[in-house]
Coordinates of C-alpha atoms and ligand atoms in Angstrom, one line a residue:
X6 CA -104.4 -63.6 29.7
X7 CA -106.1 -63.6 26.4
X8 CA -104.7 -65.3 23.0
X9 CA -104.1 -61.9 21.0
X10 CA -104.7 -64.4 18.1
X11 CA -108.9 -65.1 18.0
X12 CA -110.2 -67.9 16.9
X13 CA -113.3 -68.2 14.8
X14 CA -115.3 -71.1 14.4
X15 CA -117.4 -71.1 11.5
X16 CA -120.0 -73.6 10.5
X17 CA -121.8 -74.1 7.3
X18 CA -118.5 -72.1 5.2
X19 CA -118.9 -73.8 1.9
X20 CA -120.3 -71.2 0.3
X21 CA -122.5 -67.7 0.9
X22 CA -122.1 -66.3 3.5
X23 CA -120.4 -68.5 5.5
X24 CA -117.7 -68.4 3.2
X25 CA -117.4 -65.1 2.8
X26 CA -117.3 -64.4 6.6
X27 CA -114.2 -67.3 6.4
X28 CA -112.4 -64.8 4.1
X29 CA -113.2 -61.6 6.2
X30 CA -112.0 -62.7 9.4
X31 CA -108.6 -64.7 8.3
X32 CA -108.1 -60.8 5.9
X33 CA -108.6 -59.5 9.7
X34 CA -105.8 -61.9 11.0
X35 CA -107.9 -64.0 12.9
X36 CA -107.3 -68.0 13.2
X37 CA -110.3 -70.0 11.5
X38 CA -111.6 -73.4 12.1
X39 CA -114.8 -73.6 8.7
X40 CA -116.7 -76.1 8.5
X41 CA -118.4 -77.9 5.0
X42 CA -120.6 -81.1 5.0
X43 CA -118.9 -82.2 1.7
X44 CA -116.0 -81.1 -0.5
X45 CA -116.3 -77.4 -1.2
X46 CA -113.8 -76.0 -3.2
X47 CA -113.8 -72.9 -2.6
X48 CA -113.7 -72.9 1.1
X49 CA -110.9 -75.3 0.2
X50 CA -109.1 -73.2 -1.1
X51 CA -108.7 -70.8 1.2
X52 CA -106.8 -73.5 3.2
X53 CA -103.7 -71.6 1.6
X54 CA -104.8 -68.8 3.9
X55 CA -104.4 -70.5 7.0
X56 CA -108.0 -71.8 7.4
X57 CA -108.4 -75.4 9.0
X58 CA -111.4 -77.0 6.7
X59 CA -113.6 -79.6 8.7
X60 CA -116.8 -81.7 8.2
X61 CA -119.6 -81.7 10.1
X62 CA -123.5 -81.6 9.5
X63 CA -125.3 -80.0 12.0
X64 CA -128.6 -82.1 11.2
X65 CA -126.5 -85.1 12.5
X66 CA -125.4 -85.7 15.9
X67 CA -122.9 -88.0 15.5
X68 CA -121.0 -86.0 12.8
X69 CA -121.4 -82.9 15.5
X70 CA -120.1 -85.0 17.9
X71 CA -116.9 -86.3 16.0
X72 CA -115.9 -82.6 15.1
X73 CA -115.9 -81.9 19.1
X74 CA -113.3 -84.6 19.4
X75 CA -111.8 -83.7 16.1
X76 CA -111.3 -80.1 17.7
X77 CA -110.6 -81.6 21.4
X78 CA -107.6 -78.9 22.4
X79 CA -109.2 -76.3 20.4
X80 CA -110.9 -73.0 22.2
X81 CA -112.3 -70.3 20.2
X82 CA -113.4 -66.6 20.6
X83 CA -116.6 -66.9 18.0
X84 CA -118.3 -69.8 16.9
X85 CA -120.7 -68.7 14.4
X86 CA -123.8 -71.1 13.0
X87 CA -124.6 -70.0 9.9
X88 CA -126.1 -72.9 8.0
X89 CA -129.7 -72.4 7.5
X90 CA -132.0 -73.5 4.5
X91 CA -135.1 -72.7 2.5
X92 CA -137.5 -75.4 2.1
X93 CA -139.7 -74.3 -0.5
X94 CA -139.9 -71.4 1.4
X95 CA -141.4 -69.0 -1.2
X96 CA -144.9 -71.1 -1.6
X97 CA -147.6 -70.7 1.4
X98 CA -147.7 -72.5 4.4
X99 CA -150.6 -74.6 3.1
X100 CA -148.9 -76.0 -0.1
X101 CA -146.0 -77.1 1.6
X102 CA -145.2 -80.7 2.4
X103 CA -145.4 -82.0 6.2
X104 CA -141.7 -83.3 6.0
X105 CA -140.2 -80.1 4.3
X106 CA -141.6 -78.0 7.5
X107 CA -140.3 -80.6 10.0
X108 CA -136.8 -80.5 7.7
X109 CA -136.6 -76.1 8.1
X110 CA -138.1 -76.2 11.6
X111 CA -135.1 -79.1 12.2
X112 CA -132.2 -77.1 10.4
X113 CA -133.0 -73.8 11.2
X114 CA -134.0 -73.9 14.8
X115 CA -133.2 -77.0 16.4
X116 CA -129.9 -77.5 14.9
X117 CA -128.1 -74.9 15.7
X118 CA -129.0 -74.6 19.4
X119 CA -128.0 -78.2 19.7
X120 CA -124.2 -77.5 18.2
X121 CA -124.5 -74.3 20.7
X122 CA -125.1 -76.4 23.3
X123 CA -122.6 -79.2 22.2
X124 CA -119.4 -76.4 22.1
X125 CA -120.5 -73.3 24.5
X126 CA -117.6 -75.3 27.0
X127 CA -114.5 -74.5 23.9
X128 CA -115.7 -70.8 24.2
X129 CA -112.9 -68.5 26.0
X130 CA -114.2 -66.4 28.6
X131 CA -115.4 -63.2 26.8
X132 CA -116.1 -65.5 23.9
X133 CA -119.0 -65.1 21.5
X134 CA -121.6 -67.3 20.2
X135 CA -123.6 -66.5 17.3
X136 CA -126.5 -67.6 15.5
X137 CA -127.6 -66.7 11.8
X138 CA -131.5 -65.1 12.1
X139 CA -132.9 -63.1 9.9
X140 CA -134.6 -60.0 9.7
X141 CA -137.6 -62.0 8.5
X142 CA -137.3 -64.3 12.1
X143 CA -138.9 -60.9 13.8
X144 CA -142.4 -61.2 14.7
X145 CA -142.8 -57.1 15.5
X146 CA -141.8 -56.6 11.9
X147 CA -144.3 -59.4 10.0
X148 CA -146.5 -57.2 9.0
X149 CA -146.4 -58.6 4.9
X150 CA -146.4 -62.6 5.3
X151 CA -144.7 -64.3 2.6
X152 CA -141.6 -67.1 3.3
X153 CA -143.6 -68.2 6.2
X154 CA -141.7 -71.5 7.1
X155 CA -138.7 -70.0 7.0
X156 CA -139.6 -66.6 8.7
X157 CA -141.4 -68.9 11.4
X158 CA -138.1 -71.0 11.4
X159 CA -135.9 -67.9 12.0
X160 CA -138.3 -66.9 15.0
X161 CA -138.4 -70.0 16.2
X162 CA -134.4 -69.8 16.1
X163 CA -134.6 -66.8 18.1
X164 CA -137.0 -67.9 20.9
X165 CA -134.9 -71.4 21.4
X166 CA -132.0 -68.8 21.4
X167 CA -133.6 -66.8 23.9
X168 CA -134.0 -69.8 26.0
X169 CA -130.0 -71.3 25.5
X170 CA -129.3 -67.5 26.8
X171 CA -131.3 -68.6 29.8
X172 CA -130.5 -72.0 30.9
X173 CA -126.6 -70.3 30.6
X174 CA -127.9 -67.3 32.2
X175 CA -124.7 -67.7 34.7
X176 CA -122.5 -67.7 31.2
X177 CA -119.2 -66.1 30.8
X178 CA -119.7 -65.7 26.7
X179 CA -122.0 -63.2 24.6
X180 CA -125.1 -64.6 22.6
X181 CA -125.9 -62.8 19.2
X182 CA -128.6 -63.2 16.4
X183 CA -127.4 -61.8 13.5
X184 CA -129.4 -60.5 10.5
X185 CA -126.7 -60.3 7.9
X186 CA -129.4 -57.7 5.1
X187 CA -130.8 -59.3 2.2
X188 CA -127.6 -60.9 0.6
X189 CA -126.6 -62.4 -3.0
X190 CA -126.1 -66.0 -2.2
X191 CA -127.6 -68.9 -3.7
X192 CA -130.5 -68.5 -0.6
X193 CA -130.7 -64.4 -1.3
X194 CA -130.4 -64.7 -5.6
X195 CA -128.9 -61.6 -7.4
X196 CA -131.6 -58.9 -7.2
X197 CA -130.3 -58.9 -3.2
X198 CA -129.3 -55.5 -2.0
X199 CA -125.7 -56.4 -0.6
X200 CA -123.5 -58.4 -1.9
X201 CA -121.4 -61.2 0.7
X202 CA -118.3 -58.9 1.1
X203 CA -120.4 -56.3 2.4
X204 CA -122.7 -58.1 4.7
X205 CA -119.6 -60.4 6.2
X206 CA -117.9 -57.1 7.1
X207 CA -120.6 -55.7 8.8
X208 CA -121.2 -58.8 10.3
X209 CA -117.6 -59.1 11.8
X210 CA -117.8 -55.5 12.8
X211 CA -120.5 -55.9 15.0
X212 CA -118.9 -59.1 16.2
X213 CA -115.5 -57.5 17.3
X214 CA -117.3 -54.4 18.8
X215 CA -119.3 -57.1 21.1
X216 CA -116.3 -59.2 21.9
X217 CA -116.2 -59.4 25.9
X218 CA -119.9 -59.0 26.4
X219 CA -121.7 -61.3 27.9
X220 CA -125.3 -60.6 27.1
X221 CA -127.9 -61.5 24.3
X222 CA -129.1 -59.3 21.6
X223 CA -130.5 -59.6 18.0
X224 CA -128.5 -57.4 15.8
X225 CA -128.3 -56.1 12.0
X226 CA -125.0 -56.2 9.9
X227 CA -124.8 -52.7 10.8
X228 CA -125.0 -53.4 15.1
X229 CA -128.8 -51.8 14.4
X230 CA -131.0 -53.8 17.2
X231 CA -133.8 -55.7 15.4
X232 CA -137.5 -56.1 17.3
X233 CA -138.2 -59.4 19.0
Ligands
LIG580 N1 -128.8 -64.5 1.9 C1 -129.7 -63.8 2.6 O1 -130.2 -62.8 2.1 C2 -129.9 -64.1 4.0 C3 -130.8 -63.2 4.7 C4 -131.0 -63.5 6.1 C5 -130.5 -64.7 6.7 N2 -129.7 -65.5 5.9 C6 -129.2 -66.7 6.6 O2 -127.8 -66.7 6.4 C7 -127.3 -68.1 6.5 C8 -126.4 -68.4 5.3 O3 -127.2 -68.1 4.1 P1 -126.6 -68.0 2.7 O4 -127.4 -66.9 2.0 O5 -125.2 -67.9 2.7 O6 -127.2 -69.4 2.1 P2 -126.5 -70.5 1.1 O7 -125.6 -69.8 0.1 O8 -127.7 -71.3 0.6 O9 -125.6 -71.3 2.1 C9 -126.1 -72.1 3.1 C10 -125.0 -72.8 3.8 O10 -125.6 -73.5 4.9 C11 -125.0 -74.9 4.8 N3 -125.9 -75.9 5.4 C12 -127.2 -76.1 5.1 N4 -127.6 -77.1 5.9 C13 -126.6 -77.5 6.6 C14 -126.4 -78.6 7.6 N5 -127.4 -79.4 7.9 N6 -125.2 -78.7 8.2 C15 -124.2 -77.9 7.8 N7 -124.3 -76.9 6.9 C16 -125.5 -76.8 6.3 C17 -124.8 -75.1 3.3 O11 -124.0 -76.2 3.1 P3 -124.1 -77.0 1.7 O12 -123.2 -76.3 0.7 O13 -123.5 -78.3 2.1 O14 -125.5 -77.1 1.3 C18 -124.2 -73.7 3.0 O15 -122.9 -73.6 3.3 C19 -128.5 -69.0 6.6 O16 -128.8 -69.3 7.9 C20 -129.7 -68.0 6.1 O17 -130.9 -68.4 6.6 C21 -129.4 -65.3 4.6

């Protein structure tokens, strides 16, 4: 039988958006696991609310792999990846340093599918796993240029996505990229459209509609499918 209480895990909650989806699903009564790679107050705080603050770097296996031990009779319904970075992101391909790619190719892409594939076993059946994307991680809808490592980071998030969906293709869980709309965070800056309430309750509304699903799709905060 299913645990009427869900379980979240969220990772990269010390702030933006990962802290504001923290807040939205604990206000929606589920348990949440967040996770920060150094002292975050504000995700801290919300400890008062029932959320279990952890550590872990995604960027660092050995700090991934303590958190699974850390969590070792945990299962959840959602983990959710939503650090991601910007590495000089707003300057062309060309004037960017070799190591800053290789550091928002490592974060963005490579990261995240290796904590996937660390924790897709503590996923219930029916369970979700979700990755942040970005609208700008579509190649269909590239038709401007501009924040090219990131936008090629986000693709390149989706494809190695695409391909986790596949080697699991026999998977009992759902697999989502989410495109939470341009957002006020330190990443999005003020002149965003939404602000993180917003996009976080979107974002968990498509994520509760899903739950039980088992198949892959890449989704807007308002469930709108977004082109490959
Ligand atoms: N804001 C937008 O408009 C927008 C639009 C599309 C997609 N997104 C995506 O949404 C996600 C969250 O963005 P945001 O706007 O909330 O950005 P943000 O305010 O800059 O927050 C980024 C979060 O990622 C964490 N993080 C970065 N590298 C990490 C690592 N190696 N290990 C663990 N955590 C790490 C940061 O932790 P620290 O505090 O330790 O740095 C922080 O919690 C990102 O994946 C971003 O690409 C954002």
């Amino acid at each position: 039988m299913r645990n009427p209480e869900r379980h979240a895990l969220i990772v990269g909650a010390s702030r933006g958006l990962g802290l504001g989806l923290t807040e939205t699903f604990l206000r929606r009564g589920w348990r949440v696991t967040a996770t920060r790679r150094v002292s975050a107050p504000g995700l801290e705080s919300l400890s008062a609310q029932g959320a279990r603050v952890e550590t872990t770097d995604i960027d660092d296996d050995a700090s991934v792999a303590a958190l699974r031990d850390r969590l070792d009779c945990e299962t959840f319904d959602l983990i959710f990846v939503v650090a991601g970075i910007l590495g000089e992101s707003d300057r062309p391909l060309h004037a960017v340093p070799r190591a800053v790619h290789a550091q928002v190719f490592l974060t963005n892409a490579v990261s995240p599918i290796l904590f996937a594939e660390a924790f897709h076993d503590r996923l219930v059946s029916g369970g979700t796993i979700a990755f942040m994307s970005s609208g700008l991680g579509s190649i269909g809808l590239n038709t401007d240029g501009g924040w090219e490592n990131y936008r090629a980071s986000k693709a390149a998030l989706n494809t190695n996505a695409r391909s986790f969906a596949a080697r699991h293709a026999a998977r009992d869980f759902g697999v989502l990229l989410l495109h939470p709309g341009w957002v006020a965070t330190d990443m999005g800056g003020e002149g965003a459209d939404l602000d993180v309430a917003t996009s976080a309750a979107g974002l968990a509304d498509v994520i509760e509609a899903r739950a039980g699903r088992t198949d892959l799709a890449f989704l807007d905060y308002r469930g709108e499918t977004l082109p490959w």
